[in-house]
GROMACS .gro file of N, CA, C and O in nm:
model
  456
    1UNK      N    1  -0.740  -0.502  -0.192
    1UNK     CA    2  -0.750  -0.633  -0.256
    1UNK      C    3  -0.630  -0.718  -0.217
    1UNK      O    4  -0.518  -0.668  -0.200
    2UNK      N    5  -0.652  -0.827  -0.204
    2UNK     CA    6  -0.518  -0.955  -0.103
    2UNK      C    7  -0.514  -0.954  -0.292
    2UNK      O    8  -0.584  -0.918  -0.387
    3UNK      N    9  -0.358  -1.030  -0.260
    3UNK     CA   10  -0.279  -1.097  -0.370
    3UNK      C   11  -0.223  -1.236  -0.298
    3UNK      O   12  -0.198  -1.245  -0.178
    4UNK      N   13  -0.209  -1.326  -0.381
    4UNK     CA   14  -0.180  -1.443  -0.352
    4UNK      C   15  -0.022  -1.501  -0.391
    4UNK      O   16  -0.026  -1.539  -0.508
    5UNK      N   17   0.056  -1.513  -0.357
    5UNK     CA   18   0.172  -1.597  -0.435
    5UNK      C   19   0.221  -1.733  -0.388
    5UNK      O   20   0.262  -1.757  -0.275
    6UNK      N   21   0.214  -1.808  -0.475
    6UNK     CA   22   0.259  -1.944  -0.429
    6UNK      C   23   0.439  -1.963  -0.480
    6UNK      O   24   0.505  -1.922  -0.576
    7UNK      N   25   0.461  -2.024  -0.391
    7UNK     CA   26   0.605  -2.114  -0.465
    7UNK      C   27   0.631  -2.255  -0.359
    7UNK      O   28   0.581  -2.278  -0.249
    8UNK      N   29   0.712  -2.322  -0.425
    8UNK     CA   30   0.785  -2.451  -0.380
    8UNK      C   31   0.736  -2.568  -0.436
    8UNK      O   32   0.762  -2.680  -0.393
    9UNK      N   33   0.651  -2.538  -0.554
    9UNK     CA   34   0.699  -2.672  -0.642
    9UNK      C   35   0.755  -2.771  -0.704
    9UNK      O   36   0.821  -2.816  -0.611
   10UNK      N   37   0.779  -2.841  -0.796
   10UNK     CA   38   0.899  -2.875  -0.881
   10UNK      C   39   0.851  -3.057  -0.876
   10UNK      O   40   0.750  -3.117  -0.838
   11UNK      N   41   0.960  -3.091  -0.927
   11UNK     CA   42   0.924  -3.253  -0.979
   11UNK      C   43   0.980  -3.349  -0.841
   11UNK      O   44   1.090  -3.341  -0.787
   12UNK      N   45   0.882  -3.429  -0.812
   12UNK     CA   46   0.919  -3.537  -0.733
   12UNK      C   47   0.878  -3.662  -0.753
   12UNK      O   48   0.764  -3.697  -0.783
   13UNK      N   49   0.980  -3.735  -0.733
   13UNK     CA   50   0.920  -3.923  -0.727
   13UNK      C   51   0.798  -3.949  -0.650
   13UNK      O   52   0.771  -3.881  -0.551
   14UNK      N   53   0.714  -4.058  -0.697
   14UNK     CA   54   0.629  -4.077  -0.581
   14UNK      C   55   0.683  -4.132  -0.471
   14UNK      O   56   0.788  -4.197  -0.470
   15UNK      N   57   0.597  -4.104  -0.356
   15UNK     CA   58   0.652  -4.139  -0.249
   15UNK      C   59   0.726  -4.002  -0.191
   15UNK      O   60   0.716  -4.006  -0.068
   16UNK      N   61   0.791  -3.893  -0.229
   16UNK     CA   62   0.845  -3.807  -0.218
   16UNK      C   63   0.773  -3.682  -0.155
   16UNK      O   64   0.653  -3.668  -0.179
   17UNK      N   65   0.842  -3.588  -0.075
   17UNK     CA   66   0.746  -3.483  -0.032
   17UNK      C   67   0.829  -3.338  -0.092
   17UNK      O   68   0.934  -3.320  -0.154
   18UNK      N   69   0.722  -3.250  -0.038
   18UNK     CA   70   0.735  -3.089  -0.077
   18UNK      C   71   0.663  -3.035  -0.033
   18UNK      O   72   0.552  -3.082  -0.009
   19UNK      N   73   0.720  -2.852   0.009
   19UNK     CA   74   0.654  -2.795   0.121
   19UNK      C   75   0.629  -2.703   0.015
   19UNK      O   76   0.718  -2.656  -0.056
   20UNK      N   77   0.510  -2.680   0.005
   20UNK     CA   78   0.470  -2.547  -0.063
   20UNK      C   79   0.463  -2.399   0.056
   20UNK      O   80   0.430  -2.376   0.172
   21UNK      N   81   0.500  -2.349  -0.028
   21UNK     CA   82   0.413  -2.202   0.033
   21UNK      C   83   0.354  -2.083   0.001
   21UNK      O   84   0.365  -2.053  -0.118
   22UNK      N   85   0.292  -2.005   0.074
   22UNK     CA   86   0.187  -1.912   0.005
   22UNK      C   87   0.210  -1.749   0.049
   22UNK      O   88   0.257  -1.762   0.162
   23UNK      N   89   0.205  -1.643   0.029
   23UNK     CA   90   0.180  -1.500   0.085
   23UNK      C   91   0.088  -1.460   0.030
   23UNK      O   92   0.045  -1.480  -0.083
   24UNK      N   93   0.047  -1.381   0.136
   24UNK     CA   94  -0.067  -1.282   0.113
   24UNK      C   95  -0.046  -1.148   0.109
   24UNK      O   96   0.045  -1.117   0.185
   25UNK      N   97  -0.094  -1.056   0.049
   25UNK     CA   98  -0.064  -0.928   0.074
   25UNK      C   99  -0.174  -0.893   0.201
   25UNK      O  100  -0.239  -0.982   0.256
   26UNK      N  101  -0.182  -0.743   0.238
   26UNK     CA  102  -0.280  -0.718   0.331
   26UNK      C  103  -0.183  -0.731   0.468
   26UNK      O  104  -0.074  -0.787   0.484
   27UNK      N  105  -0.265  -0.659   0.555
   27UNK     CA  106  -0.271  -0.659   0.703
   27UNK      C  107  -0.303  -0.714   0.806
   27UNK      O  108  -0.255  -0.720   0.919
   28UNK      N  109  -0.411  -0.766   0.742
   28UNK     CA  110  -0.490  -0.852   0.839
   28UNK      C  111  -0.494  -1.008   0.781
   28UNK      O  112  -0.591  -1.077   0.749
   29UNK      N  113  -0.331  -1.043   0.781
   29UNK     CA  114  -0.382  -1.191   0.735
   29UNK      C  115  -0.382  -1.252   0.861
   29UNK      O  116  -0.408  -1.365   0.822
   30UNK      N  117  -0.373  -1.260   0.960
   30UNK     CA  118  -0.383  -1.341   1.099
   30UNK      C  119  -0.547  -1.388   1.029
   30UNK      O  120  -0.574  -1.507   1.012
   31UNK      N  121  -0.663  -1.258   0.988
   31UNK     CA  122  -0.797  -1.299   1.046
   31UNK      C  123  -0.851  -1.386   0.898
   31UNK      O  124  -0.966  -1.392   0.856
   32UNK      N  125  -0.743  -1.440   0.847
   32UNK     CA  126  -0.765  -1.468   0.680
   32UNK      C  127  -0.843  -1.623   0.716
   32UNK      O  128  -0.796  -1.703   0.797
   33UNK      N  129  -0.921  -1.636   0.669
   33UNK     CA  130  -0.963  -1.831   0.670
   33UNK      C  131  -0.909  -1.838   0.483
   33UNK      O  132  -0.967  -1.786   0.388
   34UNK      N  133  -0.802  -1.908   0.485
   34UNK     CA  134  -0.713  -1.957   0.401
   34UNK      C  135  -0.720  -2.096   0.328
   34UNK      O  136  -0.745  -2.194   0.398
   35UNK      N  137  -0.701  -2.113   0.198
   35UNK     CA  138  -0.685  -2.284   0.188
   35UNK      C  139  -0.635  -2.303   0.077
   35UNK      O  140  -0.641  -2.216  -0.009
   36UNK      N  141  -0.577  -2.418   0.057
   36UNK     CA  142  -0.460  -2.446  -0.117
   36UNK      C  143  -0.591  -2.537  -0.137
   36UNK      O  144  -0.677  -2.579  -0.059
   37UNK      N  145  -0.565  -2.554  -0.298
   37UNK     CA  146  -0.647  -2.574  -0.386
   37UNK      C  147  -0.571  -2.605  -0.526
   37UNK      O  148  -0.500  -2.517  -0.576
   38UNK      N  149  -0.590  -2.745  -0.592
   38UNK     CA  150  -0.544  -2.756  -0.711
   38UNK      C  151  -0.584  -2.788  -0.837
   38UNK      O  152  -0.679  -2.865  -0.850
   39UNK      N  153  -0.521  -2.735  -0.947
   39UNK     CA  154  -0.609  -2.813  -1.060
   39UNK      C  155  -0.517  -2.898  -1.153
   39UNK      O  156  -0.408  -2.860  -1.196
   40UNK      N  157  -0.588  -3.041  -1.182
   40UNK     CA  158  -0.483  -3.118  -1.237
   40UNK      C  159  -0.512  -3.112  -1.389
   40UNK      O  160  -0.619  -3.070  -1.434
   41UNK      N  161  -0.426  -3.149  -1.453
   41UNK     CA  162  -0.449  -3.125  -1.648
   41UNK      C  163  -0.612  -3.192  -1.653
   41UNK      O  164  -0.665  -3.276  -1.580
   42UNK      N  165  -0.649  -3.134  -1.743
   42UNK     CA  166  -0.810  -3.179  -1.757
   42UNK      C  167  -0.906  -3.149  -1.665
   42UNK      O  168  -1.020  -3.191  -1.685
   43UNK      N  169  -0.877  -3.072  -1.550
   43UNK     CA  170  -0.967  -3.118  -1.490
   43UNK      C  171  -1.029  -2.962  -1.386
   43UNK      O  172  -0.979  -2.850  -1.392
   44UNK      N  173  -1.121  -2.994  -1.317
   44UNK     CA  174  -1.158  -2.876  -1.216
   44UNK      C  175  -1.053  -2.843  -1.139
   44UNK      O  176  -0.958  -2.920  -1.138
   45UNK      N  177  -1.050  -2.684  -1.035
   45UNK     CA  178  -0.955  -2.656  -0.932
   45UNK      C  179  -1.042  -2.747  -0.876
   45UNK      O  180  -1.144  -2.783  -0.935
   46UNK      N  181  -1.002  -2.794  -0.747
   46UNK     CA  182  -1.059  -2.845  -0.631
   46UNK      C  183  -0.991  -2.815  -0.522
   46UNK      O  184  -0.869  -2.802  -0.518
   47UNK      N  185  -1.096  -2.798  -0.393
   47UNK     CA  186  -1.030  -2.741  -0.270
   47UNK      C  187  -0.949  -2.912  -0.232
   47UNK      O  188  -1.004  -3.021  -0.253
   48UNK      N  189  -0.780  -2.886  -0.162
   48UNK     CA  190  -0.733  -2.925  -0.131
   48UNK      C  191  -0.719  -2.950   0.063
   48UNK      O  192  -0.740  -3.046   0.137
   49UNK      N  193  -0.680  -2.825   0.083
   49UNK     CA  194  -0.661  -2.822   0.268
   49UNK      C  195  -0.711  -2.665   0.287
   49UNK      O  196  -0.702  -2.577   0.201
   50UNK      N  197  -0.774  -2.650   0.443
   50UNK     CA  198  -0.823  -2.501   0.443
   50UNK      C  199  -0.797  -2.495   0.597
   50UNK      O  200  -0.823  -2.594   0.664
   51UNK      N  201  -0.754  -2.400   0.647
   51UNK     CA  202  -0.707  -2.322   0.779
   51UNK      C  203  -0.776  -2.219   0.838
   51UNK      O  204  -0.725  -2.116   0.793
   52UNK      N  205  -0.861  -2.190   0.910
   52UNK     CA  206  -0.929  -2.072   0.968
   52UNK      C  207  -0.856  -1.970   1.023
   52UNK      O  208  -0.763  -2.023   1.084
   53UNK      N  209  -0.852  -1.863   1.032
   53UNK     CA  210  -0.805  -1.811   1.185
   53UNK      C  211  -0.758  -1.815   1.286
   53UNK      O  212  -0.659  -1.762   1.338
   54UNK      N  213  -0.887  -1.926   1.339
   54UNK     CA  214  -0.831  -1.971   1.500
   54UNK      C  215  -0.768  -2.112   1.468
   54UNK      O  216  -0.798  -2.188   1.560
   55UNK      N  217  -0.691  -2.178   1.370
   55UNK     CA  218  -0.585  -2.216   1.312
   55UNK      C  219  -0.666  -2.361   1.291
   55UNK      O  220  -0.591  -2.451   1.253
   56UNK      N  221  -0.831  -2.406   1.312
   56UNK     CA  222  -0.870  -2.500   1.277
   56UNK      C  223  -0.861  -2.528   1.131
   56UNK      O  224  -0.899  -2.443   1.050
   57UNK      N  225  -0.804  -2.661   1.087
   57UNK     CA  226  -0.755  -2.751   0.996
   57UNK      C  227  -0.883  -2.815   0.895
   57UNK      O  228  -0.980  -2.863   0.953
   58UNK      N  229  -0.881  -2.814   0.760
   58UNK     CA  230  -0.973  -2.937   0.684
   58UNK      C  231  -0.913  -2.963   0.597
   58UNK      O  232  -0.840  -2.877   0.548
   59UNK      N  233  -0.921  -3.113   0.536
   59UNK     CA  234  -0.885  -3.147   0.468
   59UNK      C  235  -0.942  -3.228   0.341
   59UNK      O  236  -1.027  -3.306   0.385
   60UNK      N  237  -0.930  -3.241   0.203
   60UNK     CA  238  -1.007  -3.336   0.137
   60UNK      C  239  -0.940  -3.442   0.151
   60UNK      O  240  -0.823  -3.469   0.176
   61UNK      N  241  -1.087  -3.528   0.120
   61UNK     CA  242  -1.050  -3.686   0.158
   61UNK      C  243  -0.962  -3.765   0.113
   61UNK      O  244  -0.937  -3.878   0.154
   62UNK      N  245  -0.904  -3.696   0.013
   62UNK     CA  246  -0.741  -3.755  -0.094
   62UNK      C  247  -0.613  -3.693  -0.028
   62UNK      O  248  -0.511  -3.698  -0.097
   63UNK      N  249  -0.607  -3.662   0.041
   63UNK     CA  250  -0.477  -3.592   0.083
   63UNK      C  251  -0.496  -3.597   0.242
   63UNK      O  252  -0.399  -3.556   0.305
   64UNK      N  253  -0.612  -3.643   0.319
   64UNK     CA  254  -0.567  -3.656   0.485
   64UNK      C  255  -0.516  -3.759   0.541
   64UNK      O  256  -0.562  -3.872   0.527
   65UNK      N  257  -0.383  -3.723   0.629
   65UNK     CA  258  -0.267  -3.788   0.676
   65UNK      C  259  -0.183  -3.784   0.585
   65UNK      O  260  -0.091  -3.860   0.614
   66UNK      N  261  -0.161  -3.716   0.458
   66UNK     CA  262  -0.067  -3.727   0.380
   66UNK      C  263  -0.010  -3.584   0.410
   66UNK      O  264   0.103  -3.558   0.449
   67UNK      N  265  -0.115  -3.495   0.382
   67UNK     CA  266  -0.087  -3.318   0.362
   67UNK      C  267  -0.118  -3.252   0.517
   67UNK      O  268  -0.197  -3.309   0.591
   68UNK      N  269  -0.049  -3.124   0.560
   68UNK     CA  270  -0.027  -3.073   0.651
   68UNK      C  271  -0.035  -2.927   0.595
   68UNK      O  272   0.041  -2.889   0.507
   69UNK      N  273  -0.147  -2.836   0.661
   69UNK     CA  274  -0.172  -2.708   0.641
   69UNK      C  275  -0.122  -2.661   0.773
   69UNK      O  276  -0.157  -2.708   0.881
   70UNK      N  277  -0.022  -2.546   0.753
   70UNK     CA  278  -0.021  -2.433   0.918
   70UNK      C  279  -0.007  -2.311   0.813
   70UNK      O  280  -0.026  -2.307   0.692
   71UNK      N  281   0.039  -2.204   0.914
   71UNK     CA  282   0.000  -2.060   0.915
   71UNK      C  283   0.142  -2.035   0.981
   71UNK      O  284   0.198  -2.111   1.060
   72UNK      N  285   0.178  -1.943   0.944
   72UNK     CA  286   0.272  -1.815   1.027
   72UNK      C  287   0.240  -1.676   0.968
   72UNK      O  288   0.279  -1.625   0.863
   73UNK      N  289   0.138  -1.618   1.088
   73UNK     CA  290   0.100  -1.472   1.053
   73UNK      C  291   0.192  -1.383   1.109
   73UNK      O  292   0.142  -1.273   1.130
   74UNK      N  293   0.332  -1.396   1.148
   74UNK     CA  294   0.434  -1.302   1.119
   74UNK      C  295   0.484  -1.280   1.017
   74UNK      O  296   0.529  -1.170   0.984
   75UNK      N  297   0.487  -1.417   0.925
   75UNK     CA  298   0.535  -1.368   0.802
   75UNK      C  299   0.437  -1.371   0.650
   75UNK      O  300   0.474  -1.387   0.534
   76UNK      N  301   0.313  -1.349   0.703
   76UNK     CA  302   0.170  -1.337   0.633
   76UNK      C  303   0.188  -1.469   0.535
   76UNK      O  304   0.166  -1.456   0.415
   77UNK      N  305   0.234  -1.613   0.595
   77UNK     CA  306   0.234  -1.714   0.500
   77UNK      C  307   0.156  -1.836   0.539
   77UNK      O  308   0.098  -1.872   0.641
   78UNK      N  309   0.174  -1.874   0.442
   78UNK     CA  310   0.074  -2.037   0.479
   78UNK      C  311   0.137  -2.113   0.401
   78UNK      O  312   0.212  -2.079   0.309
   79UNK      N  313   0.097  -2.274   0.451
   79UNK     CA  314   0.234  -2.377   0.394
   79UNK      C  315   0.116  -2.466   0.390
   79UNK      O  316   0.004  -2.430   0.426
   80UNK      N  317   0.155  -2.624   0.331
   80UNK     CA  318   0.125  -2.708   0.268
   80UNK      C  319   0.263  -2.780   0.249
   80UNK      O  320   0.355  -2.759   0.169
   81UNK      N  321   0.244  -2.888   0.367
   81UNK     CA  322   0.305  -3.002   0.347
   81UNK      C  323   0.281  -3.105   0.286
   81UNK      O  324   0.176  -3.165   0.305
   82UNK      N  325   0.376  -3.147   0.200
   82UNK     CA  326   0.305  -3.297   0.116
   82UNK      C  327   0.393  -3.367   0.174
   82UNK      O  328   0.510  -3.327   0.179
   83UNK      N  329   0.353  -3.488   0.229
   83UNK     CA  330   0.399  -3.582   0.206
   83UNK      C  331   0.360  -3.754   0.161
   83UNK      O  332   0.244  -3.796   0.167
   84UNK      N  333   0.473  -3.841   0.116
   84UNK     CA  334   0.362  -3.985   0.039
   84UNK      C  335   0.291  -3.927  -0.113
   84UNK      O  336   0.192  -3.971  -0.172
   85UNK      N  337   0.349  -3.854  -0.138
   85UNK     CA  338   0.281  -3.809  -0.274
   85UNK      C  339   0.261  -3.908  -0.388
   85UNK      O  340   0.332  -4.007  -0.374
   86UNK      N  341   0.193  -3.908  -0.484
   86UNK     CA  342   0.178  -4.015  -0.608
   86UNK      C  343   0.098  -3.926  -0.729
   86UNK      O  344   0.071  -3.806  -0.724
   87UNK      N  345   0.081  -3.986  -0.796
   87UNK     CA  346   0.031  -3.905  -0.951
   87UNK      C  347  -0.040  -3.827  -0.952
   87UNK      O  348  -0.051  -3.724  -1.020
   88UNK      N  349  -0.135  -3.900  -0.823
   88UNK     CA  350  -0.305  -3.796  -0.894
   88UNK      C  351  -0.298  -3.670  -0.749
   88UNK      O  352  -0.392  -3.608  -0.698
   89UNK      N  353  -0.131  -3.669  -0.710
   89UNK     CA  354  -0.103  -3.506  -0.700
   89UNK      C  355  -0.090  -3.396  -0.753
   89UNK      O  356  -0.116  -3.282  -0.714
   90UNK      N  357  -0.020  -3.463  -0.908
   90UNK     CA  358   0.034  -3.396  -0.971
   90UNK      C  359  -0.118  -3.305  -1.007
   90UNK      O  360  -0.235  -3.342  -0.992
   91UNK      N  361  -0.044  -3.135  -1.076
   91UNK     CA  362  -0.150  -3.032  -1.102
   91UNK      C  363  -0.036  -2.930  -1.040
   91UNK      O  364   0.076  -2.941  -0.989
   92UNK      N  365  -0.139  -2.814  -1.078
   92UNK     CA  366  -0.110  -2.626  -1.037
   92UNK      C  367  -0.157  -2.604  -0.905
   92UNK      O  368  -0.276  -2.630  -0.887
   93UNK      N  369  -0.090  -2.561  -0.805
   93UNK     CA  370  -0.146  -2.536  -0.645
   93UNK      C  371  -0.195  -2.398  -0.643
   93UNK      O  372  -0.152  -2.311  -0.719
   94UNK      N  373  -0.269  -2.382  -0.572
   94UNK     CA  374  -0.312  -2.234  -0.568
   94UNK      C  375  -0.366  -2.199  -0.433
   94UNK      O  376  -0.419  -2.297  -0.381
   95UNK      N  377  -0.368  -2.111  -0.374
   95UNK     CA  378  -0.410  -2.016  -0.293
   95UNK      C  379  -0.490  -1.947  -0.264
   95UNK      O  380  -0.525  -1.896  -0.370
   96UNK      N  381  -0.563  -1.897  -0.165
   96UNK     CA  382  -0.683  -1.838  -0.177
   96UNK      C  383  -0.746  -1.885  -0.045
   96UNK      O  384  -0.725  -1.975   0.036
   97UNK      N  385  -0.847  -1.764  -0.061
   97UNK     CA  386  -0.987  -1.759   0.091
   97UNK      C  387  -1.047  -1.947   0.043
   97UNK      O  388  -1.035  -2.031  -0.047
   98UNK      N  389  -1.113  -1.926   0.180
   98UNK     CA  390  -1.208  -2.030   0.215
   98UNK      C  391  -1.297  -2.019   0.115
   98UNK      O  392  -1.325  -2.110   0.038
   99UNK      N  393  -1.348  -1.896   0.113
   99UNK     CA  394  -1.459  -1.849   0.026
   99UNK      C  395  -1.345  -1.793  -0.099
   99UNK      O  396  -1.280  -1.694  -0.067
  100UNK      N  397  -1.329  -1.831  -0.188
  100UNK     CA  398  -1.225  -1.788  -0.295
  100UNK      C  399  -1.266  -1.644  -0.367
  100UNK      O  400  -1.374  -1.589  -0.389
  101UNK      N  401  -1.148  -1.614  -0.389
  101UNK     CA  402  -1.141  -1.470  -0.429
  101UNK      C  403  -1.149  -1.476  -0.602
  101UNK      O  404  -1.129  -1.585  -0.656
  102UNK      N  405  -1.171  -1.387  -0.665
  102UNK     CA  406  -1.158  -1.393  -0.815
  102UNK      C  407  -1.006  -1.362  -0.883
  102UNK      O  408  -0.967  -1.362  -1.000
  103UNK      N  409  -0.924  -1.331  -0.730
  103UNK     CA  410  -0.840  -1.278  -0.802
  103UNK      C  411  -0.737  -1.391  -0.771
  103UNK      O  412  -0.696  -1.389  -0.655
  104UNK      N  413  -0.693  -1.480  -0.844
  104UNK     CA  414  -0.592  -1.598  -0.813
  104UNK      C  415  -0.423  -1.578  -0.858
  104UNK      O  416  -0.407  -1.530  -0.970
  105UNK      N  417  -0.317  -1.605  -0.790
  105UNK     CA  418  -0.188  -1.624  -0.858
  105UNK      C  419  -0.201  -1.715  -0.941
  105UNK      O  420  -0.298  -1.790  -0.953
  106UNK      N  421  -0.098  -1.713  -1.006
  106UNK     CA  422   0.030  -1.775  -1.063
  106UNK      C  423  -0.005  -1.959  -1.044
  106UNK      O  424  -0.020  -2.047  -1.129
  107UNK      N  425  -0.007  -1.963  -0.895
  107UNK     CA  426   0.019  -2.128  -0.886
  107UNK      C  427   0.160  -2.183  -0.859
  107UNK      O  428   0.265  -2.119  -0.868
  108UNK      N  429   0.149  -2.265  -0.837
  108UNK     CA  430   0.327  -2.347  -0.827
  108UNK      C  431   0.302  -2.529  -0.855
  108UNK      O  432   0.246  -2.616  -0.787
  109UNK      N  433   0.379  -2.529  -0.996
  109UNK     CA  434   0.316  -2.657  -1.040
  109UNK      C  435   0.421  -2.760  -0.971
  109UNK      O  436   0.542  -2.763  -0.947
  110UNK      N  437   0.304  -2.846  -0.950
  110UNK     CA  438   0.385  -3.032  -0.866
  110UNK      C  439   0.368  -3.093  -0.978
  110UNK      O  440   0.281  -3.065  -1.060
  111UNK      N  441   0.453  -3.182  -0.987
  111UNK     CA  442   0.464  -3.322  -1.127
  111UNK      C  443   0.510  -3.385  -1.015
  111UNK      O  444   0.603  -3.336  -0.951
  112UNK      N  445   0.437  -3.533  -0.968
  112UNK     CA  446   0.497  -3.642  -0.928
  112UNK      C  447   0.515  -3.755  -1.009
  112UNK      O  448   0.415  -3.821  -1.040
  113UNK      N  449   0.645  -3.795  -1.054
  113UNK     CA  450   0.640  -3.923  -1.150
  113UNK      C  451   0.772  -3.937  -1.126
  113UNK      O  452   0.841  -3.849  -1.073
  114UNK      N  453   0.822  -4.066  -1.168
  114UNK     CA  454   0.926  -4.129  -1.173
  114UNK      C  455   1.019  -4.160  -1.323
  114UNK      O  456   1.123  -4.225  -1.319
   0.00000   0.00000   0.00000
C-alpha cells in the first residue's frame, strides 16, 4: 500500500508563491500517474494538477499558468508550484494517484490572505 505525505504549506499574501511537496512510499514511484488535489473550507476535494509517468502534465482550469507540477523519482517526490496565488487557493493540498487511492495523508494547509 503507497502512503502519501505532503508538506510546504503555510500563510501567504496574495500574489505570493509556495512550493509544495509530496512522497510516496513504494518502489515503483517512477511508474506512479500522480496528482495534488485540494479541498477548500466548505467545500469538495477537487483535482488540482496531475503528472503521468512519462512526465505528461494536466491541469485544472483555475490554476493553469499559475501552478507547475514535476516529479523527481530519485527522491520518490512530486512538487507543486504555486505561483500568483489569491483566496480561492486557499484549502488542504493533498496527494494521491490519478485514479485516487482511499488511503489519503495529512495534507499541507495554504491560507492566502493579507
Amino acid at each position: 500500500q503507497v502512503h502519501f505525505m505532503e508538506s510546504g504549506g503555510g500563510l501567504v499574501q496574495p500574489g505570493g508563491s509556495l512550493r509544495l511537496s509530496c512522497t510516496a512510499s513504494g518502489s515503483l514511484f517512477s511508474l506512479y500517474n500522480l496528482a495534488w488535489y485540494r479541498q477548500a473550507p466548505g467545500k469538495q476535494r477537487e483535482f488540482v494538477a496531475g503528472i503521468r509517468s512519462t512526465d505528461t502534465t494536466s491541469y485544472a482550469d483555475s490554476v493553469r499558468g499559475r501552478f507547475t507540477i514535476s516529479r523527481d523519482n530519485g527522491k520518490n517526490t512530486m512538487f507543486l508550484q504555486m505561483n500568483s496565488l489569491n483566496a480561492d487557493d486557499t484549502g488542504v493540498y493533498y496527494c494521491n494517484f490519478q485514479i485516487p487511492s482511499a488511503d489519503w495523508g495529512q495534507g499541507t494547509q495554504v491560507i492566502v490572505s493579507s
